[in-house]
CSV table of C-alpha atoms in Angstrom, one decimal:
chain,number,residue,atom,x,y,z
A,1,UNK,CA,0.0,0.0,0.0
A,2,UNK,CA,1.1,3.5,-0.8
A,3,UNK,CA,0.1,6.5,1.3
A,4,UNK,CA,0.7,10.3,1.0
A,5,UNK,CA,-0.6,13.3,2.9
A,6,UNK,CA,-0.9,16.4,0.7
A,7,UNK,CA,-0.6,20.1,1.7
A,8,UNK,CA,-4.3,20.3,2.5
A,9,UNK,CA,-4.0,17.3,4.9
A,10,UNK,CA,-5.9,15.0,2.5
A,11,UNK,CA,-4.8,11.4,2.4
A,12,UNK,CA,-4.0,9.7,-0.9
A,13,UNK,CA,-4.0,5.9,-0.9
A,14,UNK,CA,-3.3,3.2,-3.4
A,15,UNK,CA,-3.7,-0.5,-2.7
A,16,UNK,CA,-1.4,-1.3,-5.6
A,17,UNK,CA,-3.5,-3.1,-8.1
A,18,UNK,CA,-7.0,-1.8,-7.4
A,19,UNK,CA,-7.5,2.0,-7.4
A,20,UNK,CA,-6.3,5.4,-6.3
A,21,UNK,CA,-8.3,6.7,-3.3
A,22,UNK,CA,-8.5,10.2,-1.8
A,23,UNK,CA,-9.8,10.7,1.8
A,24,UNK,CA,-10.7,14.2,2.6
A,25,UNK,CA,-11.0,14.5,6.4
A,26,UNK,CA,-12.8,17.9,6.3
A,27,UNK,CA,-15.6,16.1,4.4
A,28,UNK,CA,-15.2,12.7,6.0
A,29,UNK,CA,-15.4,11.3,2.5
A,30,UNK,CA,-13.5,9.1,0.1
A,31,UNK,CA,-13.1,9.7,-3.6
A,32,UNK,CA,-12.1,6.8,-5.9
A,33,UNK,CA,-10.1,6.9,-9.2
A,34,UNK,CA,-9.7,3.9,-11.5
A,35,UNK,CA,-7.7,3.6,-14.7
A,36,UNK,CA,-9.8,3.5,-17.9
A,37,UNK,CA,-9.6,4.1,-21.6
A,38,UNK,CA,-10.7,7.7,-21.2
A,39,UNK,CA,-8.1,10.4,-21.6
A,40,UNK,CA,-8.9,11.9,-18.2
A,41,UNK,CA,-8.1,8.8,-16.2
A,42,UNK,CA,-5.0,7.6,-14.3
A,43,UNK,CA,-3.1,5.3,-16.6
A,44,UNK,CA,-2.3,2.5,-14.1
A,45,UNK,CA,-3.7,0.8,-11.0
A,46,UNK,CA,-0.2,-0.5,-10.1
A,47,UNK,CA,0.8,2.7,-8.3
A,48,UNK,CA,4.1,2.5,-6.5
A,49,UNK,CA,4.5,6.1,-5.3
A,50,UNK,CA,2.4,9.2,-4.7
A,51,UNK,CA,3.4,12.8,-4.1
A,52,UNK,CA,2.0,16.3,-4.6
A,53,UNK,CA,3.6,19.6,-5.4
A,54,UNK,CA,2.8,22.9,-3.6
A,55,UNK,CA,0.7,24.0,-6.6
A,56,UNK,CA,-1.7,21.0,-6.1
A,57,UNK,CA,-0.4,18.8,-8.9
A,58,UNK,CA,-0.7,15.1,-8.1
A,59,UNK,CA,2.1,12.9,-9.3
A,60,UNK,CA,1.8,9.1,-9.5
A,61,UNK,CA,4.6,6.6,-10.2
A,62,UNK,CA,3.6,3.2,-11.3
A,63,UNK,CA,4.9,-0.3,-12.1
A,64,UNK,CA,5.7,-0.2,-15.8
A,65,UNK,CA,3.1,2.6,-16.5
A,66,UNK,CA,5.5,5.5,-16.1
A,67,UNK,CA,4.7,8.7,-14.4
A,68,UNK,CA,1.3,10.5,-14.3
A,69,UNK,CA,0.8,14.2,-13.8
A,70,UNK,CA,-2.8,14.6,-12.5
A,71,UNK,CA,-4.8,17.8,-12.0
A,72,UNK,CA,-8.2,17.8,-10.2
A,73,UNK,CA,-11.0,20.3,-10.4
A,74,UNK,CA,-12.8,21.9,-7.5
A,75,UNK,CA,-15.2,18.9,-7.4
A,76,UNK,CA,-12.3,16.5,-6.9
A,77,UNK,CA,-12.7,15.1,-10.4
A,78,UNK,CA,-9.8,14.5,-12.7
A,79,UNK,CA,-9.5,17.5,-15.0
A,80,UNK,CA,-6.4,16.3,-16.9
A,81,UNK,CA,-3.8,13.5,-16.9
A,82,UNK,CA,-0.4,13.7,-18.6
A,83,UNK,CA,1.5,10.4,-18.8
A,84,UNK,CA,5.3,10.4,-19.1
A,85,UNK,CA,6.9,7.1,-20.4
A,86,UNK,CA,10.2,6.0,-21.7
A,87,UNK,CA,10.8,6.5,-25.4
A,88,UNK,CA,13.9,4.8,-26.8
A,89,UNK,CA,14.1,7.5,-29.5
A,90,UNK,CA,14.1,10.3,-27.0
A,91,UNK,CA,17.2,10.6,-24.7
A,92,UNK,CA,15.4,13.3,-22.7
A,93,UNK,CA,12.4,11.0,-21.9
A,94,UNK,CA,11.7,9.2,-18.6
A,95,UNK,CA,14.5,6.6,-18.5
A,96,UNK,CA,12.4,3.7,-17.2
A,97,UNK,CA,8.6,3.0,-16.8
A,98,UNK,CA,8.9,1.3,-13.4
A,99,UNK,CA,8.9,4.0,-10.7
A,100,UNK,CA,10.0,3.1,-7.2
A,101,UNK,CA,9.7,6.5,-5.5
A,102,UNK,CA,8.9,10.2,-6.1
A,103,UNK,CA,10.3,13.1,-4.2
A,104,UNK,CA,9.5,16.8,-4.5
A,105,UNK,CA,12.6,18.9,-3.6
A,106,UNK,CA,12.6,22.3,-1.9
A,107,UNK,CA,13.0,23.9,-5.3
A,108,UNK,CA,9.9,22.0,-6.5
A,109,UNK,CA,11.8,19.8,-8.9
A,110,UNK,CA,10.4,16.3,-9.1
A,111,UNK,CA,13.0,13.5,-8.4
A,112,UNK,CA,12.1,10.1,-9.8
A,113,UNK,CA,13.7,6.9,-8.5
A,114,UNK,CA,13.4,4.2,-11.2
A,115,UNK,CA,13.9,0.4,-11.2
A,116,UNK,CA,16.7,0.2,-13.7
A,117,UNK,CA,16.7,3.6,-15.3
A,118,UNK,CA,18.7,5.5,-12.6
A,119,UNK,CA,17.6,8.8,-11.1
A,120,UNK,CA,15.5,11.1,-13.2
A,121,UNK,CA,14.8,14.8,-12.4
A,122,UNK,CA,11.9,16.8,-13.9
A,123,UNK,CA,12.8,20.5,-13.5
A,124,UNK,CA,9.4,21.9,-14.5
A,125,UNK,CA,6.0,20.2,-14.4
A,126,UNK,CA,5.1,21.4,-17.9
A,127,UNK,CA,8.3,20.2,-19.4
A,128,UNK,CA,9.0,16.7,-20.8
A,129,UNK,CA,12.8,16.8,-20.5
A,130,UNK,CA,14.3,14.7,-17.7
A,131,UNK,CA,17.8,15.1,-16.3
A,132,UNK,CA,19.3,11.7,-15.8
A,133,UNK,CA,21.8,10.3,-13.3
A,134,UNK,CA,23.0,6.7,-13.9
A,135,UNK,CA,26.0,4.4,-13.3
A,136,UNK,CA,27.7,6.3,-16.1
A,137,UNK,CA,27.6,9.4,-13.9
A,138,UNK,CA,28.9,7.5,-10.9
A,139,UNK,CA,25.8,6.0,-9.2
A,140,UNK,CA,26.4,2.6,-7.7
A,141,UNK,CA,23.3,1.2,-9.4
A,142,UNK,CA,20.5,2.2,-11.8
A,143,UNK,CA,18.0,0.7,-9.4
A,144,UNK,CA,17.0,3.6,-7.1
A,145,UNK,CA,14.8,3.1,-4.0
A,146,UNK,CA,14.7,6.4,-2.1
A,147,UNK,CA,15.7,10.1,-2.2
A,148,UNK,CA,16.4,12.5,0.6
A,149,UNK,CA,17.4,16.2,0.3
A,150,UNK,CA,20.2,17.3,2.6
A,151,UNK,CA,20.5,20.8,1.1
A,152,UNK,CA,19.1,22.3,-2.1
A,153,UNK,CA,22.3,21.1,-3.8
A,154,UNK,CA,22.9,17.8,-2.1
A,155,UNK,CA,20.7,14.7,-2.4
A,156,UNK,CA,21.1,11.2,-1.0
A,157,UNK,CA,19.8,8.2,-2.9
A,158,UNK,CA,19.5,4.6,-1.8
A,159,UNK,CA,20.2,1.9,-4.4
A,160,UNK,CA,20.4,-1.8,-4.5
A,161,UNK,CA,24.2,-1.4,-4.4
A,162,UNK,CA,24.6,1.1,-1.6
A,163,UNK,CA,24.1,4.9,-1.0
A,164,UNK,CA,25.1,7.8,-3.1
A,165,UNK,CA,25.5,11.5,-2.3
A,166,UNK,CA,24.9,13.8,-5.3
A,167,UNK,CA,26.2,17.3,-5.2
A,168,UNK,CA,24.5,19.3,-7.9
A,169,UNK,CA,26.7,22.4,-7.5
A,170,UNK,CA,30.0,20.4,-8.0
A,171,UNK,CA,28.5,17.5,-10.1
A,172,UNK,CA,30.3,15.2,-7.6
A,173,UNK,CA,28.8,11.8,-6.8
A,174,UNK,CA,30.1,9.9,-3.8
A,175,UNK,CA,29.1,6.3,-3.2
A,176,UNK,CA,29.0,4.3,0.0
A,177,UNK,CA,28.5,0.5,0.5
A,178,UNK,CA,29.0,-2.1,3.2
A,179,UNK,CA,32.7,-1.6,3.1
A,180,UNK,CA,32.2,2.0,4.4
A,181,UNK,CA,30.5,0.8,7.5
């Protein structure tokens, strides 16, 4: 199960295979969202991560369905959905469609931990260009599980081969594994 509390204290839940649910405590009411063939629908029920940005945009990471950018209207109905997926022809696309974790940094950039595509960063929610960090850049693995911000320029990521500290200002990546204690 995935759970996220947004800036309005609403609770987003996904049972990972059934639906996306929103509980609004102020109304003591649940709202349910299911994938469908309609354009204004979430694209996958296999949700692996949920986050929201300060402007109210809902972001959903999924198992092999990529990344959804979801906007709701005042009646808590889906107004629009934009799906980001990997495109082999586009080096700026999402690097992998299996998302393990989503993190919104203090500068509102969306950090995406993928299961084999490394670490992806979306600088602007209306953009479709992802900055990519992989083994080639110094990460210990392309399977990323978690992201924590130490400062606006330094991020820590957990991988299946240890930890990495990424310094955006210096472009330095330091890795740590069992040998480091």
